[in-house]
PDB file of N, CA and C in Angstrom:
ATOM      1  N   UNK A   9       0.711  -1.061   0.066  1.00 52.00           N
ATOM      2  CA  UNK A   9       0.083   0.059  -0.073  1.00 52.00           C
ATOM      3  C   UNK A   9       0.877   0.986   0.282  1.00 52.00           C
ATOM      4  N   UNK A  10       0.558   2.212  -0.989  1.00 61.00           N
ATOM      5  CA  UNK A  10       1.549   3.287  -1.028  1.00 61.00           C
ATOM      6  C   UNK A  10       1.335   4.244   0.253  1.00 61.00           C
ATOM      7  N   UNK A  11       2.277   5.075   0.542  1.00 63.00           N
ATOM      8  CA  UNK A  11       1.651   6.546   1.656  1.00 63.00           C
ATOM      9  C   UNK A  11       0.736   6.623   1.633  1.00 63.00           C
ATOM     10  N   UNK A  12       0.211   7.521   0.384  1.00 69.00           N
ATOM     11  CA  UNK A  12      -1.261   8.095   0.052  1.00 69.00           C
ATOM     12  C   UNK A  12      -2.658   7.242   0.642  1.00 69.00           C
ATOM     13  N   UNK A  13      -2.288   6.224   0.752  1.00 79.00           N
ATOM     14  CA  UNK A  13      -3.674   5.330   1.019  1.00 79.00           C
ATOM     15  C   UNK A  13      -3.355   4.390   2.246  1.00 79.00           C
ATOM     16  N   UNK A  14      -2.396   4.723   2.778  1.00 89.00           N
ATOM     17  CA  UNK A  14      -1.875   4.344   4.438  1.00 89.00           C
ATOM     18  C   UNK A  14      -2.911   4.460   5.461  1.00 89.00           C
ATOM     19  N   UNK A  15      -3.577   3.571   5.605  1.00 95.00           N
ATOM     20  CA  UNK A  15      -4.301   3.738   7.056  1.00 95.00           C
ATOM     21  C   UNK A  15      -3.705   3.912   8.508  1.00 95.00           C
ATOM     22  N   UNK A  16      -3.991   4.639   9.156  1.00 96.00           N
ATOM     23  CA  UNK A  16      -3.506   5.053  10.538  1.00 96.00           C
ATOM     24  C   UNK A  16      -4.512   4.876  11.787  1.00 96.00           C
ATOM     25  N   UNK A  17      -3.927   3.660  12.505  1.00 97.00           N
ATOM     26  CA  UNK A  17      -5.260   3.135  13.668  1.00 97.00           C
ATOM     27  C   UNK A  17      -4.486   4.022  15.079  1.00 97.00           C
ATOM     28  N   UNK A  18      -5.501   4.523  15.524  1.00 98.00           N
ATOM     29  CA  UNK A  18      -5.198   5.314  16.403  1.00 98.00           C
ATOM     30  C   UNK A  18      -6.094   4.943  17.910  1.00 98.00           C
ATOM     31  N   UNK A  19      -5.719   5.041  19.018  1.00 98.00           N
ATOM     32  CA  UNK A  19      -6.372   4.375  20.124  1.00 98.00           C
ATOM     33  C   UNK A  19      -6.790   5.509  20.513  1.00 98.00           C
ATOM     34  N   UNK A  20      -8.300   5.590  20.986  1.00 98.00           N
ATOM     35  CA  UNK A  20      -8.552   6.985  22.059  1.00 98.00           C
ATOM     36  C   UNK A  20      -9.730   6.543  23.016  1.00 98.00           C
ATOM     37  N   UNK A  21      -9.808   7.593  23.744  1.00 97.00           N
ATOM     38  CA  UNK A  21     -10.725   6.929  25.008  1.00 97.00           C
ATOM     39  C   UNK A  21     -11.839   8.262  25.163  1.00 97.00           C
ATOM     40  N   UNK A  22     -12.857   7.960  25.144  1.00 96.00           N
ATOM     41  CA  UNK A  22     -14.291   8.916  25.225  1.00 96.00           C
ATOM     42  C   UNK A  22     -15.039   8.179  26.207  1.00 96.00           C
ATOM     43  N   UNK A  23     -15.132   9.067  27.271  1.00 90.00           N
ATOM     44  CA  UNK A  23     -16.075   8.402  28.523  1.00 90.00           C
ATOM     45  C   UNK A  23     -15.216   7.799  29.120  1.00 90.00           C
ATOM     46  N   UNK A  24     -16.206   6.286  29.137  1.00 88.00           N
ATOM     47  CA  UNK A  24     -15.282   5.026  29.792  1.00 88.00           C
ATOM     48  C   UNK A  24     -14.835   4.215  28.492  1.00 88.00           C
ATOM     49  N   UNK A  25     -15.266   4.561  27.679  1.00 94.00           N
ATOM     50  CA  UNK A  25     -14.730   3.761  26.445  1.00 94.00           C
ATOM     51  C   UNK A  25     -13.760   3.954  25.601  1.00 94.00           C
ATOM     52  N   UNK A  26     -12.965   2.575  25.216  1.00 97.00           N
ATOM     53  CA  UNK A  26     -11.890   2.898  24.187  1.00 97.00           C
ATOM     54  C   UNK A  26     -12.472   2.633  22.857  1.00 97.00           C
ATOM     55  N   UNK A  27     -11.553   3.126  21.841  1.00 97.00           N
ATOM     56  CA  UNK A  27     -12.136   3.277  20.389  1.00 97.00           C
ATOM     57  C   UNK A  27     -10.946   2.838  19.633  1.00 97.00           C
ATOM     58  N   UNK A  28     -10.671   2.322  18.989  1.00 98.00           N
ATOM     59  CA  UNK A  28      -9.751   2.208  17.583  1.00 98.00           C
ATOM     60  C   UNK A  28     -10.495   3.112  16.365  1.00 98.00           C
ATOM     61  N   UNK A  29      -9.831   3.711  16.051  1.00 97.00           N
ATOM     62  CA  UNK A  29     -10.158   5.007  15.038  1.00 97.00           C
ATOM     63  C   UNK A  29      -9.241   4.405  13.658  1.00 97.00           C
ATOM     64  N   UNK A  30      -9.809   3.856  12.649  1.00 97.00           N
ATOM     65  CA  UNK A  30      -9.031   3.555  11.342  1.00 97.00           C
ATOM     66  C   UNK A  30      -9.223   4.824  10.413  1.00 97.00           C
ATOM     67  N   UNK A  31      -7.955   5.171  10.044  1.00 97.00           N
ATOM     68  CA  UNK A  31      -8.283   6.797   8.654  1.00 97.00           C
ATOM     69  C   UNK A  31      -6.793   7.212   8.499  1.00 97.00           C
ATOM     70  N   UNK A  32      -6.912   8.208   7.990  1.00 96.00           N
ATOM     71  CA  UNK A  32      -6.233   8.745   6.822  1.00 96.00           C
ATOM     72  C   UNK A  32      -5.681  10.127   7.649  1.00 96.00           C
ATOM     73  N   UNK A  33      -6.154  10.245   8.727  1.00 96.00           N
ATOM     74  CA  UNK A  33      -5.928  11.517   9.476  1.00 96.00           C
ATOM     75  C   UNK A  33      -4.554  11.084  10.149  1.00 96.00           C
ATOM     76  N   UNK A  34      -3.691  11.893  10.594  1.00 96.00           N
ATOM     77  CA  UNK A  34      -2.843  11.610  11.821  1.00 96.00           C
ATOM     78  C   UNK A  34      -3.060  11.380  13.417  1.00 96.00           C
ATOM     79  N   UNK A  35      -2.587  10.757  13.775  1.00 97.00           N
ATOM     80  CA  UNK A  35      -2.940  10.430  15.071  1.00 97.00           C
ATOM     81  C   UNK A  35      -3.039  11.568  16.113  1.00 97.00           C
ATOM     82  N   UNK A  36      -2.273  12.685  15.855  1.00 98.00           N
ATOM     83  CA  UNK A  36      -2.688  14.257  16.592  1.00 98.00           C
ATOM     84  C   UNK A  36      -4.088  14.671  16.073  1.00 98.00           C
ATOM     85  N   UNK A  37      -4.413  14.536  14.714  1.00 97.00           N
ATOM     86  CA  UNK A  37      -5.520  14.889  14.842  1.00 97.00           C
ATOM     87  C   UNK A  37      -6.368  14.055  15.438  1.00 97.00           C
ATOM     88  N   UNK A  38      -6.960  12.863  15.290  1.00 98.00           N
ATOM     89  CA  UNK A  38      -7.887  11.935  15.983  1.00 98.00           C
ATOM     90  C   UNK A  38      -7.793  12.409  16.831  1.00 98.00           C
ATOM     91  N   UNK A  39      -6.814  12.431  17.854  1.00 98.00           N
ATOM     92  CA  UNK A  39      -6.865  12.167  19.402  1.00 98.00           C
ATOM     93  C   UNK A  39      -7.496  13.800  19.547  1.00 98.00           C
ATOM     94  N   UNK A  40      -6.905  14.758  18.959  1.00 98.00           N
ATOM     95  CA  UNK A  40      -7.766  16.246  19.297  1.00 98.00           C
ATOM     96  C   UNK A  40      -8.927  16.114  18.981  1.00 98.00           C
ATOM     97  N   UNK A  41      -9.690  15.469  17.782  1.00 97.00           N
ATOM     98  CA  UNK A  41     -11.254  15.648  17.630  1.00 97.00           C
ATOM     99  C   UNK A  41     -12.023  14.608  19.154  1.00 97.00           C
ATOM    100  N   UNK A  42     -11.149  13.546  19.045  1.00 98.00           N
ATOM    101  CA  UNK A  42     -11.347  12.694  20.433  1.00 98.00           C
ATOM    102  C   UNK A  42     -11.481  13.496  21.779  1.00 98.00           C
ATOM    103  N   UNK A  43     -10.739  14.209  21.737  1.00 98.00           N
ATOM    104  CA  UNK A  43     -10.671  15.139  23.606  1.00 98.00           C
ATOM    105  C   UNK A  43     -11.810  15.987  23.084  1.00 98.00           C
ATOM    106  N   UNK A  44     -12.093  16.368  21.849  1.00 97.00           N
ATOM    107  CA  UNK A  44     -13.317  17.326  21.730  1.00 97.00           C
ATOM    108  C   UNK A  44     -14.292  17.090  22.458  1.00 97.00           C
ATOM    109  N   UNK A  45     -14.732  15.748  21.630  1.00 97.00           N
ATOM    110  CA  UNK A  45     -16.139  14.700  21.883  1.00 97.00           C
ATOM    111  C   UNK A  45     -16.154  14.450  23.512  1.00 97.00           C
ATOM    112  N   UNK A  46     -14.748  13.939  24.042  1.00 97.00           N
ATOM    113  CA  UNK A  46     -14.826  13.765  25.342  1.00 97.00           C
ATOM    114  C   UNK A  46     -15.176  14.890  26.227  1.00 97.00           C
ATOM    115  N   UNK A  47     -14.638  15.999  25.809  1.00 97.00           N
ATOM    116  CA  UNK A  47     -14.693  17.436  26.697  1.00 97.00           C
ATOM    117  C   UNK A  47     -16.152  17.873  26.624  1.00 97.00           C
ATOM    118  N   UNK A  48     -16.697  17.467  25.733  1.00 97.00           N
ATOM    119  CA  UNK A  48     -18.164  18.025  25.295  1.00 97.00           C
ATOM    120  C   UNK A  48     -19.224  17.354  26.388  1.00 97.00           C
ATOM    121  N   UNK A  49     -18.996  15.939  26.219  1.00 97.00           N
ATOM    122  CA  UNK A  49     -19.679  14.909  26.829  1.00 97.00           C
ATOM    123  C   UNK A  49     -19.820  15.256  28.511  1.00 97.00           C
ATOM    124  N   UNK A  50     -18.195  15.436  28.789  1.00 97.00           N
ATOM    125  CA  UNK A  50     -18.391  15.729  29.966  1.00 97.00           C
ATOM    126  C   UNK A  50     -18.947  17.036  30.690  1.00 97.00           C
ATOM    127  N   UNK A  51     -18.780  17.798  29.819  1.00 97.00           N
ATOM    128  CA  UNK A  51     -19.771  19.086  30.256  1.00 97.00           C
ATOM    129  C   UNK A  51     -20.848  18.669  29.885  1.00 97.00           C
ATOM    130  N   UNK A  52     -21.465  18.425  29.490  1.00 97.00           N
ATOM    131  CA  UNK A  52     -23.022  17.982  29.297  1.00 97.00           C
ATOM    132  C   UNK A  52     -23.470  17.092  30.487  1.00 97.00           C
ATOM    133  N   UNK A  53     -22.553  16.024  30.770  1.00 97.00           N
ATOM    134  CA  UNK A  53     -22.786  15.090  32.276  1.00 97.00           C
ATOM    135  C   UNK A  53     -22.387  15.904  33.454  1.00 97.00           C
ATOM    136  N   UNK A  54     -21.944  16.939  33.646  1.00 97.00           N
ATOM    137  CA  UNK A  54     -21.569  17.731  34.597  1.00 97.00           C
ATOM    138  C   UNK A  54     -22.808  18.636  35.020  1.00 97.00           C
ATOM    139  N   UNK A  55     -23.434  18.872  33.903  1.00 97.00           N
ATOM    140  CA  UNK A  55     -24.751  19.595  34.012  1.00 97.00           C
ATOM    141  C   UNK A  55     -26.146  19.158  34.335  1.00 97.00           C
ATOM    142  N   UNK A  56     -26.051  17.823  33.713  1.00 96.00           N
ATOM    143  CA  UNK A  56     -27.082  16.808  34.249  1.00 96.00           C
ATOM    144  C   UNK A  56     -26.456  15.334  34.105  1.00 96.00           C
ATOM    145  N   UNK A  57     -26.446  14.712  35.477  1.00 96.00           N
ATOM    146  CA  UNK A  57     -25.695  13.464  35.491  1.00 96.00           C
ATOM    147  C   UNK A  57     -26.172  12.332  35.484  1.00 96.00           C
ATOM    148  N   UNK A  58     -28.009  12.588  34.852  1.00 97.00           N
ATOM    149  CA  UNK A  58     -28.570  11.643  34.828  1.00 97.00           C
ATOM    150  C   UNK A  58     -28.956  10.819  33.365  1.00 97.00           C
ATOM    151  N   UNK A  59     -28.584  11.582  32.503  1.00 97.00           N
ATOM    152  CA  UNK A  59     -28.530  11.232  31.243  1.00 97.00           C
ATOM    153  C   UNK A  59     -27.752  10.183  30.589  1.00 97.00           C
ATOM    154  N   UNK A  60     -28.516   9.212  29.673  1.00 96.00           N
ATOM    155  CA  UNK A  60     -28.090   8.222  29.702  1.00 96.00           C
ATOM    156  C   UNK A  60     -26.986   8.111  28.671  1.00 96.00           C
ATOM    157  N   UNK A  61     -26.071   7.225  28.226  1.00 94.00           N
ATOM    158  CA  UNK A  61     -24.890   7.578  27.469  1.00 94.00           C
ATOM    159  C   UNK A  61     -25.322   7.894  26.209  1.00 94.00           C
ATOM    160  N   UNK A  62     -25.979   7.224  25.561  1.00 95.00           N
ATOM    161  CA  UNK A  62     -26.800   7.763  24.471  1.00 95.00           C
ATOM    162  C   UNK A  62     -27.514   9.085  24.053  1.00 95.00           C
ATOM    163  N   UNK A  63     -27.825   9.608  25.366  1.00 97.00           N
ATOM    164  CA  UNK A  63     -28.466  10.918  25.367  1.00 97.00           C
ATOM    165  C   UNK A  63     -26.853  11.998  25.540  1.00 97.00           C
ATOM    166  N   UNK A  64     -26.060  11.644  26.083  1.00 97.00           N
ATOM    167  CA  UNK A  64     -24.702  12.490  26.409  1.00 97.00           C
ATOM    168  C   UNK A  64     -24.247  12.318  24.658  1.00 97.00           C
ATOM    169  N   UNK A  65     -24.041  11.380  24.092  1.00 96.00           N
ATOM    170  CA  UNK A  65     -23.656  11.246  22.712  1.00 96.00           C
ATOM    171  C   UNK A  65     -23.947  11.759  21.470  1.00 96.00           C
ATOM    172  N   UNK A  66     -25.598  12.067  21.490  1.00 97.00           N
ATOM    173  CA  UNK A  66     -26.698  12.476  20.634  1.00 97.00           C
ATOM    174  C   UNK A  66     -26.322  13.744  20.920  1.00 97.00           C
ATOM    175  N   UNK A  67     -26.389  14.291  22.217  1.00 98.00           N
ATOM    176  CA  UNK A  67     -26.274  16.222  22.564  1.00 98.00           C
ATOM    177  C   UNK A  67     -25.040  16.622  22.400  1.00 98.00           C
ATOM    178  N   UNK A  68     -23.881  15.831  22.615  1.00 97.00           N
ATOM    179  CA  UNK A  68     -22.447  15.818  22.405  1.00 97.00           C
ATOM    180  C   UNK A  68     -22.492  16.311  20.745  1.00 97.00           C
ATOM    181  N   UNK A  69     -23.194  15.425  19.821  1.00 97.00           N
ATOM    182  CA  UNK A  69     -22.740  15.613  18.348  1.00 97.00           C
ATOM    183  C   UNK A  69     -23.929  17.104  17.847  1.00 97.00           C
ATOM    184  N   UNK A  70     -24.863  16.736  18.882  1.00 98.00           N
ATOM    185  CA  UNK A  70     -25.709  18.497  18.275  1.00 98.00           C
ATOM    186  C   UNK A  70     -24.902  19.337  18.502  1.00 98.00           C
ATOM    187  N   UNK A  71     -24.198  19.429  19.627  1.00 97.00           N
ATOM    188  CA  UNK A  71     -23.356  20.736  20.123  1.00 97.00           C
ATOM    189  C   UNK A  71     -22.161  20.846  19.237  1.00 97.00           C
ATOM    190  N   UNK A  72     -21.498  19.895  18.923  1.00 97.00           N
ATOM    191  CA  UNK A  72     -20.433  20.008  17.983  1.00 97.00           C
ATOM    192  C   UNK A  72     -20.710  20.358  16.586  1.00 97.00           C
ATOM    193  N   UNK A  73     -22.073  19.744  16.363  1.00 97.00           N
ATOM    194  CA  UNK A  73     -22.417  20.255  14.813  1.00 97.00           C
ATOM    195  C   UNK A  73     -22.995  21.634  14.846  1.00 97.00           C
ATOM    196  N   UNK A  74     -23.589  22.088  15.994  1.00 98.00           N
ATOM    197  CA  UNK A  74     -23.804  23.719  15.790  1.00 98.00           C
ATOM    198  C   UNK A  74     -22.626  24.300  15.543  1.00 98.00           C
ATOM    199  N   UNK A  75     -21.741  23.864  16.368  1.00 97.00           N
ATOM    200  CA  UNK A  75     -20.282  24.460  16.295  1.00 97.00           C
ATOM    201  C   UNK A  75     -19.836  24.920  14.708  1.00 97.00           C
ATOM    202  N   UNK A  76     -19.978  23.471  14.141  1.00 97.00           N
ATOM    203  CA  UNK A  76     -19.373  23.592  13.012  1.00 97.00           C
ATOM    204  C   UNK A  76     -20.352  24.027  12.318  1.00 97.00           C
ATOM    205  N   UNK A  77     -21.738  24.299  12.021  1.00 98.00           N
ATOM    206  CA  UNK A  77     -22.137  25.084  11.307  1.00 98.00           C
ATOM    207  C   UNK A  77     -22.232  26.550  10.985  1.00 98.00           C
ATOM    208  N   UNK A  78     -21.865  26.627  12.425  1.00 98.00           N
ATOM    209  CA  UNK A  78     -21.851  28.340  12.808  1.00 98.00           C
ATOM    210  C   UNK A  78     -20.522  28.641  12.218  1.00 98.00           C
ATOM    211  N   UNK A  79     -19.377  28.081  12.225  1.00 97.00           N
ATOM    212  CA  UNK A  79     -18.580  28.388  11.538  1.00 97.00           C
ATOM    213  C   UNK A  79     -18.074  28.412  10.281  1.00 97.00           C
ATOM    214  N   UNK A  80     -18.786  27.378   9.584  1.00 97.00           N
ATOM    215  CA  UNK A  80     -18.837  27.501   8.413  1.00 97.00           C
ATOM    216  C   UNK A  80     -19.445  28.224   7.533  1.00 97.00           C
ATOM    217  N   UNK A  81     -21.061  28.602   8.474  1.00 96.00           N
ATOM    218  CA  UNK A  81     -21.468  29.856   7.913  1.00 96.00           C
ATOM    219  C   UNK A  81     -20.827  31.236   7.562  1.00 96.00           C
ATOM    220  N   UNK A  82     -19.831  31.225   8.956  1.00 96.00           N
ATOM    221  CA  UNK A  82     -19.604  32.353   9.044  1.00 96.00           C
ATOM    222  C   UNK A  82     -18.087  32.635   7.934  1.00 96.00           C
ATOM    223  N   UNK A  83     -17.455  31.574   7.258  1.00 96.00           N
ATOM    224  CA  UNK A  83     -16.882  31.377   6.411  1.00 96.00           C
ATOM    225  C   UNK A  83     -17.086  31.531   5.352  1.00 96.00           C
ATOM    226  N   UNK A  84     -18.697  31.073   4.834  1.00 95.00           N
ATOM    227  CA  UNK A  84     -19.278  31.381   3.691  1.00 95.00           C
ATOM    228  C   UNK A  84     -19.595  32.650   3.541  1.00 95.00           C
ATOM    229  N   UNK A  85     -20.237  33.914   4.428  1.00 93.00           N
ATOM    230  CA  UNK A  85     -20.325  35.005   4.518  1.00 93.00           C
ATOM    231  C   UNK A  85     -19.170  35.762   4.006  1.00 93.00           C
ATOM    232  N   UNK A  86     -18.136  35.498   4.837  1.00 91.00           N
ATOM    233  CA  UNK A  86     -16.684  35.513   4.646  1.00 91.00           C
ATOM    234  C   UNK A  86     -16.330  35.749   3.249  1.00 91.00           C
ATOM    235  N   UNK A  87     -16.735  34.358   2.753  1.00 92.00           N
ATOM    236  CA  UNK A  87     -16.276  34.268   1.242  1.00 92.00           C
ATOM    237  C   UNK A  87     -17.221  35.247   0.497  1.00 92.00           C
ATOM    238  N   UNK A  88     -18.215  35.184   0.517  1.00 92.00           N
ATOM    239  CA  UNK A  88     -19.565  36.298  -0.249  1.00 92.00           C
ATOM    240  C   UNK A  88     -18.665  37.903  -0.064  1.00 92.00           C
ATOM    241  N   UNK A  89     -18.044  38.018   1.094  1.00 90.00           N
ATOM    242  CA  UNK A  89     -17.815  39.566   1.171  1.00 90.00           C
ATOM    243  C   UNK A  89     -16.603  40.095   0.217  1.00 90.00           C
ATOM    244  N   UNK A  90     -16.139  38.747  -0.204  1.00 87.00           N
ATOM    245  CA  UNK A  90     -14.551  38.994  -0.914  1.00 87.00           C
ATOM    246  C   UNK A  90     -15.048  38.867  -2.118  1.00 87.00           C
ATOM    247  N   UNK A  91     -15.979  38.380  -2.480  1.00 81.00           N
ATOM    248  CA  UNK A  91     -16.392  38.077  -3.987  1.00 81.00           C
ATOM    249  C   UNK A  91     -17.457  39.325  -4.659  1.00 81.00           C
TER     250      UNK A  91
END
C-alpha cells in the first residue's frame, strides 16, 4: 500500500470507552477530535448527570454540529463578502 493510501490506527478514550479509529488522519488529529468529544460529553454530564450514554452522545454530537455549522456559515459569509 503506498503512503497516500496508508491507514493510521489510533486508539482513543471517550468517556469510559476505548475506541480504535482507522483512517487517513494523523494520530494527533484524531486525538484532538476525540478530546473535543470527550470534553463536550463531560461538560453536558456535569450539568445533567442522569442522562444515559446515548443521550450524552447525541447531545454532544448536536453541540459540536452546531459549532461546525456556525463556523461554516461565518466562512461562507466572509467568502461572499470577498467576491
